[in-house]
Tab-separated table of C-alpha atoms and ligand atoms in Angstrom:
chain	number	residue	atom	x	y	z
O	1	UNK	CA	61.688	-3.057	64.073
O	2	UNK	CA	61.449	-0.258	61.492
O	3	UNK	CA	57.990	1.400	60.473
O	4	UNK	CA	56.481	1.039	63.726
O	5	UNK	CA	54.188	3.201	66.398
O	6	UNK	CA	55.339	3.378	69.778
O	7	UNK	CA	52.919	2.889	72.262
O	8	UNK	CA	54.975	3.843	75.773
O	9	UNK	CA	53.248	2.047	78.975
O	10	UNK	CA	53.287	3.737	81.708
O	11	UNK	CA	53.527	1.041	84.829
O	12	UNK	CA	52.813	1.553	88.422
O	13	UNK	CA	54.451	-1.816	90.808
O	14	UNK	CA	55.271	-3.566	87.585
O	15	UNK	CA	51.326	-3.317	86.515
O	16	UNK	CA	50.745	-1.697	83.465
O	17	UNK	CA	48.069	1.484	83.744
O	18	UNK	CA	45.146	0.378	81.916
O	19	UNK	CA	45.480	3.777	79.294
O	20	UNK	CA	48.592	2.022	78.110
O	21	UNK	CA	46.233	-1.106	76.990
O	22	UNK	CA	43.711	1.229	75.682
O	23	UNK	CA	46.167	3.286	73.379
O	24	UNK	CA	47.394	-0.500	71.254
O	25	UNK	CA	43.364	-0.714	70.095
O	26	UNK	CA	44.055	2.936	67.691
O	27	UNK	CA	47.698	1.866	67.584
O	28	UNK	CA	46.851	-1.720	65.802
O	29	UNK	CA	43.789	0.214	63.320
O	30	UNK	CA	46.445	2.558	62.203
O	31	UNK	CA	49.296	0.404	62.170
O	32	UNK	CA	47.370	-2.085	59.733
O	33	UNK	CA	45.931	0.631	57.313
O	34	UNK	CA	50.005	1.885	56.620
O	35	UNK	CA	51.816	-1.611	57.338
O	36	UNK	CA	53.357	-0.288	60.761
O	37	UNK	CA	53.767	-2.767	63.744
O	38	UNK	CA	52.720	-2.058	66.909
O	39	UNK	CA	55.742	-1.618	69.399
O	40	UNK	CA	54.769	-1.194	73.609
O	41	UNK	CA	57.762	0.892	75.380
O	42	UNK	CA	58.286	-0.066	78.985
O	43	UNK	CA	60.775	2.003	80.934
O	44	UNK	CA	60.990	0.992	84.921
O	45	UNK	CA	62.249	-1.873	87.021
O	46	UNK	CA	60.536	-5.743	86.968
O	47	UNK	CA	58.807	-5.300	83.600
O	48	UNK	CA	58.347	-9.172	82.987
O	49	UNK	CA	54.804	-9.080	83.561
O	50	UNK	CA	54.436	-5.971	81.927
O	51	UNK	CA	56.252	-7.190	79.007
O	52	UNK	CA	53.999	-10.311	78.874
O	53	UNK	CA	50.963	-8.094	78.853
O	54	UNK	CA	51.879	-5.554	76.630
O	55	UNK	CA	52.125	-8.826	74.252
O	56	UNK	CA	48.689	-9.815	75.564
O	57	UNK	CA	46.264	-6.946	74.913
O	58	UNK	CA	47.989	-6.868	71.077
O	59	UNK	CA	51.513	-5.314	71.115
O	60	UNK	CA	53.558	-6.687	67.897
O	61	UNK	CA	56.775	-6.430	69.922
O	62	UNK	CA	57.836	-4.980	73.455
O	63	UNK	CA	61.255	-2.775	74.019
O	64	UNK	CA	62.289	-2.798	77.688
O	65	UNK	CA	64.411	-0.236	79.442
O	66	UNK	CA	64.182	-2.243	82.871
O	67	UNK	CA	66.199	-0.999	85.479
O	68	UNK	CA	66.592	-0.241	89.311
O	69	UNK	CA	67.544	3.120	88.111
O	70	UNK	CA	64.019	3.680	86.639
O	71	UNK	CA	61.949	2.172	89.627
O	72	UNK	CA	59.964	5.424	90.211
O	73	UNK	CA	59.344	8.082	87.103
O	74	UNK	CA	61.885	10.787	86.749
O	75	UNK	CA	61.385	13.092	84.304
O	76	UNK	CA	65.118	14.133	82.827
O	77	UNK	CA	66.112	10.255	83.178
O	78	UNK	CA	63.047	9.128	81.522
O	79	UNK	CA	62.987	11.800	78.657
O	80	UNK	CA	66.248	10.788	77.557
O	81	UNK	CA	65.761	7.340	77.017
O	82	UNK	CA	62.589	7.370	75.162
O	83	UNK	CA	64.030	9.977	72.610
O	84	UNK	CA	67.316	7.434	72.320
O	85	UNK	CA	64.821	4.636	72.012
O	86	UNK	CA	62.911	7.256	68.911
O	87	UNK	CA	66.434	7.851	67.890
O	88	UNK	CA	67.580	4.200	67.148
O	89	UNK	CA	63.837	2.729	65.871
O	90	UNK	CA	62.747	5.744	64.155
O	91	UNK	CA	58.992	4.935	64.934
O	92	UNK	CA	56.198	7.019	62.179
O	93	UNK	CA	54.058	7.738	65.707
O	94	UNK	CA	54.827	7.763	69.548
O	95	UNK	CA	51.281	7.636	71.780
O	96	UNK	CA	51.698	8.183	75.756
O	97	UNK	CA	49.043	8.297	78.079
O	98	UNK	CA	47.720	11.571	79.072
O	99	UNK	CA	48.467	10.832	83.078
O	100	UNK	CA	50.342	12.976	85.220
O	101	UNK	CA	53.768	11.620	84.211
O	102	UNK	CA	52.634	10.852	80.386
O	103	UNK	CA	51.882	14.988	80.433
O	104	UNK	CA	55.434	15.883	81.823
O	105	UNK	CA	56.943	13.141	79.719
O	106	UNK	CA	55.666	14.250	76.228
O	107	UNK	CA	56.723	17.659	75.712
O	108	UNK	CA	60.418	16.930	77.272
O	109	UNK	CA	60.521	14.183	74.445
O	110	UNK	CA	58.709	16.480	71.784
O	111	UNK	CA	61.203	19.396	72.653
O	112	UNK	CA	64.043	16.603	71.907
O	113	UNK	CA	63.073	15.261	69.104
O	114	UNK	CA	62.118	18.262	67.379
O	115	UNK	CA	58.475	16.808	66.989
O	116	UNK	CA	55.094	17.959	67.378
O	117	UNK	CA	52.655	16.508	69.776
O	118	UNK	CA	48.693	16.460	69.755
O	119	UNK	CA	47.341	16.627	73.927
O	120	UNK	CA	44.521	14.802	75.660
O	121	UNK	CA	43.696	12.694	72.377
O	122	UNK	CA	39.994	11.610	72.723
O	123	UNK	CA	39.731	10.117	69.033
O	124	UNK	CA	41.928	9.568	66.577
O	125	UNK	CA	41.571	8.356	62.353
O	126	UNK	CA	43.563	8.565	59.489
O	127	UNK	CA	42.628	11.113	57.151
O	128	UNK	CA	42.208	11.119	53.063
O	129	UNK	CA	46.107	12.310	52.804
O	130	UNK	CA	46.852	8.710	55.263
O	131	UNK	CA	48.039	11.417	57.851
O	132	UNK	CA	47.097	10.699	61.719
O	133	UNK	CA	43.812	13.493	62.466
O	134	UNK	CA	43.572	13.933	66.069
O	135	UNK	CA	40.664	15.033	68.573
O	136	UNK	CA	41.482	16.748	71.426
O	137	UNK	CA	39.283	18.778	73.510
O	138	UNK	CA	40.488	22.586	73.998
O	139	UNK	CA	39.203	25.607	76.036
O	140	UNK	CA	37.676	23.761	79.002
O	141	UNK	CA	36.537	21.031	76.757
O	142	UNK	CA	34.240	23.954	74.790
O	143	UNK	CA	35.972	23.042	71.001
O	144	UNK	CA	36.892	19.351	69.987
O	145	UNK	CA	39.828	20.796	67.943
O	146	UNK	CA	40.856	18.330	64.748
O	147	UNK	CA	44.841	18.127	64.476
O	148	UNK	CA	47.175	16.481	62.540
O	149	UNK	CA	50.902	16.847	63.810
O	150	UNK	CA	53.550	17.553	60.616
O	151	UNK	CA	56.403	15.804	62.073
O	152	UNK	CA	57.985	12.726	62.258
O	153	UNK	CA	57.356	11.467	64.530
O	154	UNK	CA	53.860	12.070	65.427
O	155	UNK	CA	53.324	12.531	68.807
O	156	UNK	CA	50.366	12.308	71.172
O	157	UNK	CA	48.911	12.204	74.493
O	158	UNK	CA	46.172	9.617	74.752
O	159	UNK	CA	43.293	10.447	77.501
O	160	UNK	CA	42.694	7.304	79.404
O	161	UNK	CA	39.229	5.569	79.071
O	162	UNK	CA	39.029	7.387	75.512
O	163	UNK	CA	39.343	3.821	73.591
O	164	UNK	CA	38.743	0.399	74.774
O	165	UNK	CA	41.154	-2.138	75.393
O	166	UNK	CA	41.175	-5.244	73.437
O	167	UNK	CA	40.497	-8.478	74.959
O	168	UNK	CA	43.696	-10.299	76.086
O	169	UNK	CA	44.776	-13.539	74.927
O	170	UNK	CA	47.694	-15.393	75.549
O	171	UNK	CA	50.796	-14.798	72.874
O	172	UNK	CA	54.111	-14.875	72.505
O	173	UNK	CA	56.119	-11.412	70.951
O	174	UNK	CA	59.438	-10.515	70.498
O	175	UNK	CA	60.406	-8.362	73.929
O	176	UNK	CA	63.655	-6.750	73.158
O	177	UNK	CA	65.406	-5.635	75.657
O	178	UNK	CA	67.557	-1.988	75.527
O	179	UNK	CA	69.830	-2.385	78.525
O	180	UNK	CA	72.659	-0.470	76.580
O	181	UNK	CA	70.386	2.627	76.842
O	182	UNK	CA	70.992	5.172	79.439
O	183	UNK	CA	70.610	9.026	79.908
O	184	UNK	CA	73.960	11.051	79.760
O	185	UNK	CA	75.245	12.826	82.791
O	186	UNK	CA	74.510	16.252	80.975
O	187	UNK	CA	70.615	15.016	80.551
O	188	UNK	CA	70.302	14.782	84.776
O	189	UNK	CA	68.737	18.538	85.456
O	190	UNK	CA	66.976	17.677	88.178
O	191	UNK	CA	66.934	15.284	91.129
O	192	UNK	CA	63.758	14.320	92.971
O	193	UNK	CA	64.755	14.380	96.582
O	194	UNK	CA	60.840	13.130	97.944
O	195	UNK	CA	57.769	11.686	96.453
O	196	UNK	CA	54.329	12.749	97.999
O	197	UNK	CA	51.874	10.136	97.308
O	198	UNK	CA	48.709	11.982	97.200
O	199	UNK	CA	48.277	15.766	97.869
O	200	UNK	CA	44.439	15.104	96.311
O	201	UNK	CA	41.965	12.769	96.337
O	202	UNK	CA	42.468	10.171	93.885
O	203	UNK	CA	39.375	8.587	92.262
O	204	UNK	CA	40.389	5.983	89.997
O	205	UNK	CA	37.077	6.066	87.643
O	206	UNK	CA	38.982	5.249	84.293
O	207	UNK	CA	39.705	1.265	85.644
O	208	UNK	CA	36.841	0.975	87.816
O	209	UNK	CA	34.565	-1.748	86.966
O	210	UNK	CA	31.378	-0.502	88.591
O	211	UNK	CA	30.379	3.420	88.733
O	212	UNK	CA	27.525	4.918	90.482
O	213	UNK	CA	27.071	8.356	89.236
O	214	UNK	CA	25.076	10.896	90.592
O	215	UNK	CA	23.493	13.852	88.994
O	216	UNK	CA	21.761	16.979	90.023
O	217	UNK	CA	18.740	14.933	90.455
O	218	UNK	CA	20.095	13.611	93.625
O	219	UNK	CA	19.039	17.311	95.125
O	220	UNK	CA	21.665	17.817	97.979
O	221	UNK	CA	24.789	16.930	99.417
O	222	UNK	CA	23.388	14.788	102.198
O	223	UNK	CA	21.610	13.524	99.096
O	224	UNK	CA	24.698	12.583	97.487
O	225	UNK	CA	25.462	9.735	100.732
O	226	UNK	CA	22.968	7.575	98.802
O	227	UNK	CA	25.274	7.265	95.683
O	228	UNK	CA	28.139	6.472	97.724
O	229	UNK	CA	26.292	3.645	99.627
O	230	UNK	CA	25.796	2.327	96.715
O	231	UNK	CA	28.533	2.489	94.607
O	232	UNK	CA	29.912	0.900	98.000
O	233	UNK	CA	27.897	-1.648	98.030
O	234	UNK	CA	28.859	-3.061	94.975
O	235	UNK	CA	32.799	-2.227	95.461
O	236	UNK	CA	32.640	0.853	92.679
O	237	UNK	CA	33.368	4.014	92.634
O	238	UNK	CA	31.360	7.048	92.711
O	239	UNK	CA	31.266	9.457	89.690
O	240	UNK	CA	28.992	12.775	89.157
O	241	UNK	CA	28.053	15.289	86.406
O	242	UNK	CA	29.356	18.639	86.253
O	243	UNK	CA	25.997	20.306	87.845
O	244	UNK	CA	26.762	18.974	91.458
O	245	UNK	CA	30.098	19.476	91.666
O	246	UNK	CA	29.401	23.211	91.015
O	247	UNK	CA	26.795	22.916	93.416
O	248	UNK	CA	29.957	22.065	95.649
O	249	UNK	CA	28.479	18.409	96.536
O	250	UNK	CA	31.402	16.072	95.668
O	251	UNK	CA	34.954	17.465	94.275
O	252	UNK	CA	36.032	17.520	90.605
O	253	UNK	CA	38.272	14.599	90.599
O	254	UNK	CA	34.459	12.666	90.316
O	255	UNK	CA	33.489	14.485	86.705
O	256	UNK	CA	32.692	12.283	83.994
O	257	UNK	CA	32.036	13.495	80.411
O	258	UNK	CA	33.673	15.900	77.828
O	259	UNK	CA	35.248	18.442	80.417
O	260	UNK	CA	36.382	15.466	82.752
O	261	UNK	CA	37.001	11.583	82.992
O	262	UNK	CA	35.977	9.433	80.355
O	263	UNK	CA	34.824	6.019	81.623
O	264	UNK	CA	34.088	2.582	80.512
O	265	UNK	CA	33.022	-0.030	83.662
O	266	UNK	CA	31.245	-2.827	83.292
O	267	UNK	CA	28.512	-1.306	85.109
O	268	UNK	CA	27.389	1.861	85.190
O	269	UNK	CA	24.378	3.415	87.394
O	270	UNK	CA	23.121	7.138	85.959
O	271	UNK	CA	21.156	8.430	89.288
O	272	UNK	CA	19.453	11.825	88.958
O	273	UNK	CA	20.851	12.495	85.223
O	274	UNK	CA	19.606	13.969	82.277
O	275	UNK	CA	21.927	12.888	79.868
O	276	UNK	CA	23.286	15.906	78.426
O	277	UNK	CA	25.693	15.237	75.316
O	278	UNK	CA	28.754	16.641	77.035
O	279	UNK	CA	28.159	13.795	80.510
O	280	UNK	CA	27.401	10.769	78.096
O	281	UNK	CA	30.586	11.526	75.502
O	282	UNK	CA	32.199	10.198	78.485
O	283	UNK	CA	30.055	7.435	80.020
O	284	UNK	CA	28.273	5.829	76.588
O	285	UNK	CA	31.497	3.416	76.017
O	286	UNK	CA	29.920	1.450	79.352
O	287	UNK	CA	29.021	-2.241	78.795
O	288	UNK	CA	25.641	-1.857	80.980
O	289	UNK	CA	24.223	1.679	81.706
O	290	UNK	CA	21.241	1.412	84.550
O	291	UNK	CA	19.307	5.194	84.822
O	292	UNK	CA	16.902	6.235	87.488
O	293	UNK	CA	15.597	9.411	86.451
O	294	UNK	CA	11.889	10.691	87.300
O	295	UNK	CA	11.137	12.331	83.792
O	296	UNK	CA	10.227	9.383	81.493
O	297	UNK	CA	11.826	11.678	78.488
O	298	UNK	CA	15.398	12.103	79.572
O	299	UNK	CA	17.512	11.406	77.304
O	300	UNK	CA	19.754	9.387	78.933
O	301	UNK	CA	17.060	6.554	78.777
O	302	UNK	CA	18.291	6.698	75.002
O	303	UNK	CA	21.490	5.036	76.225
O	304	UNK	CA	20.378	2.704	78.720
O	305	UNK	CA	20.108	-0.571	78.835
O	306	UNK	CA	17.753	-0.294	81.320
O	307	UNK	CA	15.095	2.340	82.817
O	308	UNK	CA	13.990	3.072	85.989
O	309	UNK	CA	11.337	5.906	85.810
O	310	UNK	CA	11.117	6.999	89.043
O	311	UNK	CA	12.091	9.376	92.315
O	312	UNK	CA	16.032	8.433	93.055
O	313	UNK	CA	15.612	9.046	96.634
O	314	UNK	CA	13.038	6.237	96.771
O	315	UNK	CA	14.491	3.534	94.039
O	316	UNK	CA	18.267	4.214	95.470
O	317	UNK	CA	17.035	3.438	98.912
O	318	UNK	CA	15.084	-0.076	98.066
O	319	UNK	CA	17.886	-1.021	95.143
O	320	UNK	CA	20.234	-0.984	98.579
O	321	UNK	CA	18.324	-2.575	100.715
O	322	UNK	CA	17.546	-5.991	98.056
O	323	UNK	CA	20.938	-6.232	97.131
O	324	UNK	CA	21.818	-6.181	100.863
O	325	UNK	CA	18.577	-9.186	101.346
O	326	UNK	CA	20.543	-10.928	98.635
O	327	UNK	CA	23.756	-11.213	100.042
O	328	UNK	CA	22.481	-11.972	103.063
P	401	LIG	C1	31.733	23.144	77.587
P	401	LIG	C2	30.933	22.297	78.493
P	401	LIG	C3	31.532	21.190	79.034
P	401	LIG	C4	30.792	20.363	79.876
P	401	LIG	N1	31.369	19.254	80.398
P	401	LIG	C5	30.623	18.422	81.144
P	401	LIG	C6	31.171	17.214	81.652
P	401	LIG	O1	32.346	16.890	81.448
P	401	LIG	N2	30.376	16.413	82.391
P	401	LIG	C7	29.060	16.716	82.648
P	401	LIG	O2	28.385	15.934	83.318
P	401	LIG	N3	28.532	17.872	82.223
P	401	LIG	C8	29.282	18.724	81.477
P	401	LIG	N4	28.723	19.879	81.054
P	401	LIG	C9	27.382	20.245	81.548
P	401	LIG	C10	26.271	19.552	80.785
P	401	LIG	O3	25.929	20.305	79.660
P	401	LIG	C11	24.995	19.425	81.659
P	401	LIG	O4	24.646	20.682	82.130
P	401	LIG	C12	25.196	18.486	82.844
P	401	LIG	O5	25.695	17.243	82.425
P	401	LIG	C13	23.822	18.260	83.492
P	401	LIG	O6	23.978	17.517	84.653
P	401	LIG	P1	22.752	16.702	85.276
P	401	LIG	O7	22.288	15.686	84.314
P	401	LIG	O8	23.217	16.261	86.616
P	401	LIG	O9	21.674	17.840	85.536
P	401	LIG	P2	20.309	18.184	84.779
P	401	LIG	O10	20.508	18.301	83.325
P	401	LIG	O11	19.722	19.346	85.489
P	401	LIG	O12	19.410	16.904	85.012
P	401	LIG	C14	18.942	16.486	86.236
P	401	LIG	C15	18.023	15.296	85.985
P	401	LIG	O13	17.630	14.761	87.219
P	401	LIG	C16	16.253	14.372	87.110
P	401	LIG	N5	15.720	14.418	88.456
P	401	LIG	C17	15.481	15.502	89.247
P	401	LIG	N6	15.040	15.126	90.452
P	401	LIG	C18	14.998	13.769	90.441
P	401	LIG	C19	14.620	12.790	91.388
P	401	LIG	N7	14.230	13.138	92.639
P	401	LIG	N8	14.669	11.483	91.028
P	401	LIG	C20	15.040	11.112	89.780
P	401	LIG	N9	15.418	12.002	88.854
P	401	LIG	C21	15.420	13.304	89.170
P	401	LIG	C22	15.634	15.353	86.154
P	401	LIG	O14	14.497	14.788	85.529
P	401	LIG	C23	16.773	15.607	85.188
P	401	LIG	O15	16.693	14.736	84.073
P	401	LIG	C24	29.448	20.697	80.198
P	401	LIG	C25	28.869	21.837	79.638
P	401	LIG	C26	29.604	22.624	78.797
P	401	LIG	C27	28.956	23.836	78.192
């Protein structure tokens, strides 16, 4: 399994986390262009599925580290065995997702390897020399900084929602599995004694299917309640632009575009937004993009499939109320 990318997959209850899909799509482009295979790393316990998937969405072979032990992340027990896993394959590239545990993960693994490591990857190519060039927003988002990492191997942190998973199909790849591998007693630094599940509010935007997304348009906070009925309505999830959250209308964890989440549903409602370059960078990878804006010139009727010219607080209202006739 020489000459390959790693692509490690983060998995919450067995499940796979969708970035981990989304990072094999670059993975497979660069992979072909300098004769690489694509290899998904699963660390955790009851990886079957996982495995199986990883195979699914386009991995050319799975490595397993599937143990009790590894049930929830741990950083020192985790670090260790993905740099033994680097250590025995010798992979050209390793991409994690840029999660919570993906961040903490990287840099322990960099630091071991003595490897460099691009963060928050947006975009990625190859450049003229056939090296990796990597995007990844700096200062607030302000500079999309270019990067190519001189080590080997490469190292990244992929944002999720940045690239779009393939679609699966059913196949059958080699899943080898590393039981032999294990951290060594001088590796343990820390011990988690407790796990909070969520000290925020967690708005899962990046796998959501359907996103209702209000802008400052929507003129208020009580405003806002309209987006939320909707998005309800049709089981999504509510995202905004930066103006209202600095208005204080809805919290941060809802930003989509260049300084926040970058999103891909199915289905995506733009209520009350312009379409300012730095919101639709993160929205324009939606398959269907619906905008009610009053201005017939706003620009994000540019990347809309289709228009509604018109006052939100009116259209919002009657949208709810025939979709609620129709289900009736
Ligand atoms: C470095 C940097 C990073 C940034 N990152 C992000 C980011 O990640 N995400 C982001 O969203 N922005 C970001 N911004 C801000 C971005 O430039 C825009 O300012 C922001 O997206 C505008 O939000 P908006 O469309 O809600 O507001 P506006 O641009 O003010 O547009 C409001 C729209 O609502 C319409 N409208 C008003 N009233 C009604 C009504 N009653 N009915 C229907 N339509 C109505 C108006 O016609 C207008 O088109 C960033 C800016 C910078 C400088």
């Amino acid at each position: 399994m020489e000459n390959c990318i790693f692509v490690v997959m983060e998995t919450a209850d067995g499940a796979v986390k969708n970035v981990g899909f989304e990072m094999l799509t670059p993975a497979k482009e660069i992979a072909a262009a300098k004769n690489l295979k694509t290899v998904a790393v699963l660390i955790g316990s009851g990886l079957d599925d996982a495995a199986k998937a990883a195979g699914n969405y386009g991995a050319d072979a799975v490595i397993t580290v599937d143990d009790n032990a590894y049930k929830a992340y741990a950083s020192d027990e985790y670090a260790a065995v993905l740099a033994a896993l680097a250590e025995k394959y010798q992979p050209e590239a390793i991409f994690i997702g840029a999660t919570p545990n993906g961040k903490d993960l990287a840099p322990r693994v960099a630091a071991k390897l003595g490897a460099g490591c691009a963060s928050d990857v947006t975009a990625m190519k190859l450049n003229n020399e056939g090296k990796i060039a990597f995007t990844c927003p700096v200062f607030g988002g302000t500079i999309l900084a270019e990067n190519v990492v001189e080590s080997c191997p490469v190292m990244a942190t992929v944002r999720g929602g940045a690239f779009k998973k393939a679609e699966p199909e059913e196949r059958s790849v080699e899943v080898v599995c590393e039981a032999e591998i294990s951290p060594e007693a001088e590796d343990i630094k820390t011990k988690i004694v407790d796990a909070v599940k969520e000290i925020s509010e967690a708005v899962n935007l990046e796998d959501a299917d359907v996103i209702v997304a209000g802008g400052r348009g929507m003129g208020s906070a009580e405003n806002f309640a309209l987006v939320k009925e909707l998005a309800d309505l049709l089981g999504g999830v509510v995202g905004a632009t930066r103006a209202p959250i600095e208005s204080g209308w809805i919290s941060r964890a809802h930003q989509i575009g260049q300084s926040g989440k970058i999103v891909a549903p199915k289905l995506y409602i733009a209520c009350g937004i312009s379409g300012a370059t730095q919101h639709v960078t993160g929205m324009v990878g939606s398959d269907y993009i619906v905008a009610i804006n009053k201005d017939e010139d706003a620009p994000i009727f540019d990347v809309a499939n289709v228009g509604i010219v018109g006052n939100v607080m009116q259209v919002i209202p009657e949208m709810i109320e025939e979709i609620k006739k129709m289900r009736a």
